[in-house]
Backbone as JSON, one array per atom type, in Angstrom:
{
  "sequence": "MSTILYSIPASLPFVPEAWREAALNRIGGVEPEEVDPDDPLARLITEGSRHFASSSLPNPVPLTDDELRGLDMPVYVGLASDGSLSGGDAAERATLIPDARVKVWPDTTHSLPMQAADALGADLKQFWTTNDPSPR",
  "N": [[28.07, 29.49, 45.14], [30.73, 29.09, 44.31], [31.31, 31.46, 42.97], [31.61, 33.32, 45.02], [33.85, 32.25, 46.31], [35.79, 32.46, 44.25], [35.92, 35.19, 44.11], [37.64, 35.98, 46.07], [40.53, 35.58, 45.38], [40.33, 37.29, 43.21], [40.1, 39.79, 44.23], [42.12, 40.4, 46.01], [44.95, 42.41, 46.59], [47.64, 41.54, 46.43], [47.73, 39.25, 44.92], [48.92, 37.51, 42.08], [48.58, 38.95, 38.79], [47.77, 37.24, 36.68], [46.45, 35.18, 38.06], [44.39, 36.64, 39.2], [42.99, 37.47, 36.91], [42.24, 34.96, 35.92], [40.51, 34.13, 37.96], [38.5, 36.1, 37.73], [37.57, 35.45, 35.18], [36.49, 32.9, 35.71], [34.44, 33.63, 37.47], [32.91, 35.07, 35.7], [32.16, 33.09, 33.95], [33.42, 32.62, 31.56], [35.8, 31.85, 28.97], [39.28, 32.68, 28.87], [40.1, 33.61, 26.29], [37.77, 34.62, 25.3], [37.35, 37.06, 26.43], [37.35, 40.45, 25.89], [39.72, 42.74, 26.48], [39.39, 45.45, 26.07], [36.74, 45.96, 26.19], [34.22, 47.95, 27.59], [32.69, 47.09, 29.87], [34.16, 44.89, 30.77], [36.54, 46.2, 31.44], [35.59, 47.83, 33.5], [34.91, 45.9, 35.46], [37.43, 44.75, 35.92], [38.91, 46.97, 36.91], [37.33, 47.6, 39.11], [37.71, 45.32, 40.69], [40.36, 45.62, 41.32], [40.51, 48.03, 42.74], [38.55, 48.19, 44.68], [37.07, 49.28, 47.69], [35.78, 48.58, 50.8], [32.6, 49.72, 51.91], [31.34, 51.87, 54.46], [28.71, 51.93, 54.69], [25.55, 50.35, 55.39], [24.77, 47.04, 54.2], [22.4, 46.47, 51.6], [19.15, 45.08, 52.19], [17.09, 42.3, 51.26], [13.88, 42.93, 49.77], [10.78, 42.56, 51.49], [8.11, 40.14, 51.08], [5.66, 41.51, 51.13], [6.54, 44.11, 50.55], [7.49, 43.72, 47.95], [5.08, 43.09, 46.66], [3.92, 45.55, 46.86], [5.12, 47.24, 45.03], [4.61, 49.55, 42.5], [5.32, 50.0, 39.88], [6.46, 49.23, 36.53], [8.69, 46.48, 36.37], [11.71, 45.07, 35.38], [13.08, 41.93, 35.56], [15.86, 40.24, 35.17], [17.44, 37.21, 35.18], [20.2, 35.01, 35.71], [20.63, 31.64, 34.63], [22.47, 29.89, 35.71], [24.67, 29.74, 38.45], [23.81, 32.1, 39.7], [23.79, 34.91, 41.87], [21.6, 35.74, 43.17], [20.01, 33.93, 44.45], [18.1, 30.89, 44.74], [15.3, 31.14, 44.73], [14.67, 33.5, 43.49], [13.38, 34.1, 41.01], [10.81, 33.15, 41.48], [10.06, 34.77, 43.68], [10.16, 37.25, 42.42], [7.89, 37.22, 40.89], [5.97, 38.11, 42.57], [5.82, 40.82, 42.31], [3.56, 43.08, 41.06], [3.6, 44.17, 38.38], [5.66, 42.84, 36.87], [8.22, 41.8, 34.64], [9.61, 38.86, 34.24], [12.47, 37.09, 33.5], [14.37, 34.25, 33.01], [17.5, 33.71, 31.95], [18.75, 31.31, 29.81], [21.61, 29.15, 30.18], [23.45, 31.0, 31.27], [25.48, 33.0, 33.51], [26.47, 34.71, 36.51], [27.53, 36.78, 35.08], [25.71, 37.73, 33.2], [25.1, 40.22, 31.71], [27.38, 40.42, 30.09], [27.51, 37.97, 28.81], [25.17, 37.7, 27.34], [24.84, 40.06, 25.92], [23.84, 41.44, 23.53], [21.27, 40.26, 23.08], [20.08, 40.65, 25.59], [20.19, 43.44, 25.7], [18.43, 44.08, 23.59], [16.07, 42.99, 24.61], [15.71, 44.55, 26.93], [15.44, 47.08, 25.74], [13.03, 46.72, 24.37], [11.35, 46.31, 26.58], [11.57, 48.79, 27.92], [10.54, 50.48, 25.94], [7.92, 49.55, 25.71], [7.02, 50.12, 28.25], [7.23, 52.85, 28.65], [6.71, 55.7, 30.49], [6.39, 58.31, 29.75], [4.53, 61.06, 28.32], [3.02, 60.74, 25.11]],
  "CA": [[29.13, 29.49, 46.12], [32.04, 29.23, 43.68], [31.53, 32.87, 42.65], [32.13, 33.96, 46.22], [35.22, 31.76, 46.51], [36.68, 33.04, 43.23], [36.06, 36.63, 44.34], [38.75, 36.22, 47.01], [41.76, 35.92, 44.65], [40.09, 38.37, 42.26], [40.07, 41.1, 44.9], [43.28, 40.63, 46.88], [45.92, 43.18, 45.83], [48.94, 40.89, 46.29], [47.6, 38.07, 44.07], [49.44, 37.76, 40.73], [47.58, 39.39, 37.82], [47.24, 36.08, 35.93], [45.49, 34.49, 38.94], [43.23, 37.53, 39.33], [42.24, 37.38, 35.66], [41.63, 33.63, 35.85], [39.37, 34.14, 38.89], [37.44, 36.92, 37.13], [36.99, 34.67, 34.09], [35.65, 31.86, 36.31], [33.24, 34.31, 37.97], [32.13, 35.45, 34.53], [31.75, 31.93, 33.17], [33.96, 32.74, 30.21], [37.18, 31.43, 28.74], [40.12, 33.87, 28.72], [40.13, 34.12, 24.92], [36.49, 35.27, 25.02], [37.3, 38.36, 27.09], [37.97, 41.57, 25.18], [40.16, 43.64, 27.54], [38.98, 46.82, 25.76], [35.3, 46.08, 26.41], [34.02, 48.82, 28.75], [32.24, 46.36, 31.04], [35.3, 44.1, 31.24], [37.45, 47.14, 32.1], [34.95, 48.23, 34.76], [35.05, 44.8, 36.41], [38.85, 44.63, 36.27], [39.29, 48.09, 37.77], [36.61, 47.45, 40.37], [38.35, 44.28, 41.51], [41.66, 46.13, 41.77], [40.44, 49.23, 43.57], [37.39, 48.18, 45.57], [37.24, 49.48, 49.13], [34.45, 48.36, 51.37], [31.88, 50.91, 52.35], [30.83, 51.83, 55.84], [27.25, 51.91, 54.61], [25.02, 48.99, 55.59], [24.38, 46.3, 53.0], [20.95, 46.45, 51.39], [18.48, 43.83, 52.53], [16.03, 41.99, 50.29], [12.53, 43.41, 50.08], [9.86, 41.54, 52.0], [7.06, 39.79, 50.12], [4.69, 42.61, 51.08], [7.16, 45.24, 49.84], [7.48, 43.38, 46.52], [3.69, 43.23, 46.18], [3.56, 46.97, 46.89], [5.76, 48.01, 43.96], [3.56, 49.92, 41.55], [5.89, 50.38, 38.6], [6.97, 48.08, 35.78], [10.02, 46.05, 36.8], [12.32, 44.01, 34.58], [13.93, 41.06, 36.37], [16.61, 39.32, 34.34], [18.23, 36.33, 36.05], [21.02, 33.97, 35.08], [20.18, 30.29, 34.97], [23.53, 29.16, 36.4], [25.59, 30.51, 39.28], [23.27, 33.4, 40.06], [23.99, 35.29, 43.26], [20.34, 36.22, 43.73], [19.33, 32.88, 45.2], [17.28, 29.97, 43.96], [13.89, 31.49, 44.66], [14.55, 34.87, 43.01], [12.36, 34.21, 39.96], [9.5, 32.98, 42.13], [9.78, 35.97, 44.48], [9.94, 38.38, 41.52], [6.51, 37.18, 40.39], [5.12, 38.82, 43.52], [5.71, 42.2, 41.84], [2.38, 43.07, 40.19], [3.87, 44.48, 36.98], [7.04, 42.39, 36.63], [8.61, 40.95, 33.51], [10.65, 38.01, 34.8], [13.05, 36.21, 32.5], [15.58, 33.52, 33.38], [18.29, 33.54, 30.72], [19.39, 29.98, 29.83], [23.05, 28.99, 29.97], [24.17, 32.22, 31.66], [25.96, 33.05, 34.88], [26.48, 36.02, 37.15], [27.95, 37.76, 34.07], [24.65, 37.81, 32.19], [25.22, 41.35, 30.77], [28.45, 40.19, 29.12], [27.26, 36.74, 28.07], [24.01, 37.84, 26.45], [24.74, 41.52, 25.79], [22.96, 41.89, 22.45], [19.9, 39.8, 23.32], [19.6, 41.34, 26.78], [19.96, 44.83, 25.3], [17.2, 44.14, 22.8], [14.95, 42.71, 25.52], [15.52, 45.74, 27.76], [14.91, 48.16, 24.9], [11.61, 46.43, 24.15], [10.68, 46.53, 27.86], [11.49, 50.23, 28.17], [9.64, 51.06, 24.96], [6.58, 49.14, 26.08], [6.66, 50.67, 29.57], [7.62, 54.26, 28.72], [5.64, 56.45, 31.14], [6.31, 59.7, 29.29], [3.41, 61.3, 27.41], [3.4, 60.61, 23.69]],
  "C": [[30.49, 29.69, 45.48], [32.33, 30.68, 43.31], [32.12, 33.59, 43.84], [33.57, 33.53, 46.48], [36.19, 32.37, 45.51], [36.84, 34.54, 43.42], [37.21, 36.95, 45.28], [40.04, 36.5, 46.24], [41.57, 37.08, 43.66], [40.22, 39.75, 42.91], [41.26, 41.37, 45.81], [44.41, 41.3, 46.09], [47.25, 42.47, 45.58], [48.9, 39.65, 45.4], [48.14, 38.4, 42.68], [48.3, 38.06, 39.73], [46.98, 38.22, 37.05], [46.21, 35.32, 36.76], [44.21, 35.32, 39.07], [42.36, 37.42, 38.08], [41.55, 36.03, 35.52], [40.4, 33.55, 36.77], [38.21, 34.95, 38.32], [36.78, 36.18, 35.97], [36.07, 33.57, 34.62], [34.34, 32.47, 36.83], [32.31, 34.62, 36.8], [31.66, 34.3, 33.68], [32.26, 31.98, 31.74], [35.38, 32.21, 30.16], [38.01, 32.68, 28.5], [40.12, 34.45, 27.31], [38.83, 34.81, 24.52], [36.41, 36.68, 25.58], [38.04, 39.4, 26.26], [38.4, 42.58, 26.24], [39.78, 45.1, 27.3], [37.48, 47.03, 25.92], [35.07, 46.92, 27.65], [33.58, 48.08, 30.01], [33.36, 45.51, 31.63], [36.29, 45.0, 31.97], [36.9, 47.59, 33.45], [35.13, 47.15, 35.82], [36.5, 44.66, 36.86], [39.27, 45.74, 37.23], [38.58, 48.01, 39.12], [37.25, 46.42, 41.27], [39.7, 44.74, 42.04], [41.52, 47.2, 42.85], [39.27, 49.28, 44.54], [37.82, 48.42, 47.01], [35.86, 49.35, 49.75], [33.89, 49.66, 51.93], [31.47, 50.76, 53.8], [29.31, 51.83, 55.86], [26.74, 50.48, 54.84], [24.68, 48.35, 54.25], [22.87, 46.37, 52.85], [20.38, 45.1, 51.78], [17.39, 43.57, 51.5], [14.69, 42.56, 50.74], [11.7, 42.25, 50.61], [8.84, 41.22, 50.9], [6.04, 40.91, 50.0], [5.25, 43.82, 50.36], [7.2, 44.97, 48.34], [6.09, 43.56, 45.94], [3.27, 44.69, 46.09], [4.22, 47.81, 45.8], [4.73, 48.29, 42.87], [4.11, 50.42, 40.22], [6.33, 49.13, 37.85], [8.4, 47.76, 36.21], [10.49, 44.92, 35.88], [13.26, 43.24, 35.5], [14.57, 40.05, 35.43], [17.55, 38.52, 35.22], [19.01, 35.32, 35.23], [20.51, 32.6, 35.53], [21.19, 29.53, 35.82], [24.37, 30.12, 37.24], [25.09, 31.9, 39.63], [23.5, 33.67, 41.54], [22.68, 35.7, 43.93], [19.55, 35.15, 44.47], [18.36, 32.11, 44.34], [15.84, 30.36, 43.81], [13.65, 32.88, 44.1], [13.46, 35.03, 41.96], [10.97, 34.09, 40.56], [9.12, 34.22, 42.93], [9.48, 37.17, 43.58], [8.52, 38.39, 40.97], [5.53, 37.81, 41.36], [4.92, 40.28, 43.11], [4.57, 42.24, 40.83], [2.68, 43.29, 38.71], [5.32, 44.12, 36.63], [7.14, 41.59, 35.35], [9.8, 40.16, 34.02], [11.15, 37.07, 33.72], [14.32, 35.58, 33.06], [16.3, 33.19, 32.08], [19.02, 32.2, 30.77], [20.9, 30.06, 29.56], [23.84, 30.27, 30.23], [24.55, 32.14, 33.13], [25.78, 34.46, 35.43], [26.84, 37.13, 36.15], [26.96, 37.85, 32.91], [24.82, 38.99, 31.24], [26.34, 41.18, 29.75], [28.15, 38.98, 28.25], [26.14, 36.87, 27.06], [23.77, 39.32, 26.14], [23.73, 41.96, 24.73], [21.5, 41.51, 22.7], [19.29, 40.5, 24.53], [19.3, 42.8, 26.46], [18.68, 44.99, 24.52], [15.97, 43.92, 23.68], [14.66, 43.93, 26.4], [14.94, 46.91, 26.95], [13.42, 47.97, 24.65], [10.8, 46.7, 25.42], [10.5, 48.03, 28.11], [10.54, 50.92, 27.2], [8.18, 50.77, 25.32], [6.09, 49.83, 27.35], [7.06, 52.12, 29.74], [6.49, 55.08, 29.32], [5.48, 57.86, 30.62], [5.14, 59.87, 28.32], [3.88, 61.24, 25.96], [2.71, 61.65, 22.87]]
}
């Protein structure tokens, strides 16, 4: 819930930049000194919060249990242990996918890709290598 509340000052154009940055840091679960403003992902988030315009497209809806069971490809599901926006039962629901690799990353938040970049990258590389469908 706090992520949603902090997204309000992070996305309003008239909010002072210091408040916006503080809100983005809270969303990311990081201290200001931990954020490298030149990091491409940090820049993407900052620019997205400044220039986001809502879409007229409908929001996606979660897949049903039957739809999850019907997925016939390998799926990597990486979830944060704290402050995840995917809901409390996401890991349990992900196990419905027949060929799913489900991992809950300890001590991480919604900003999992920034908090565990190297370890997550290595895990994804291993997953993609193991599940490469191209002929060898």
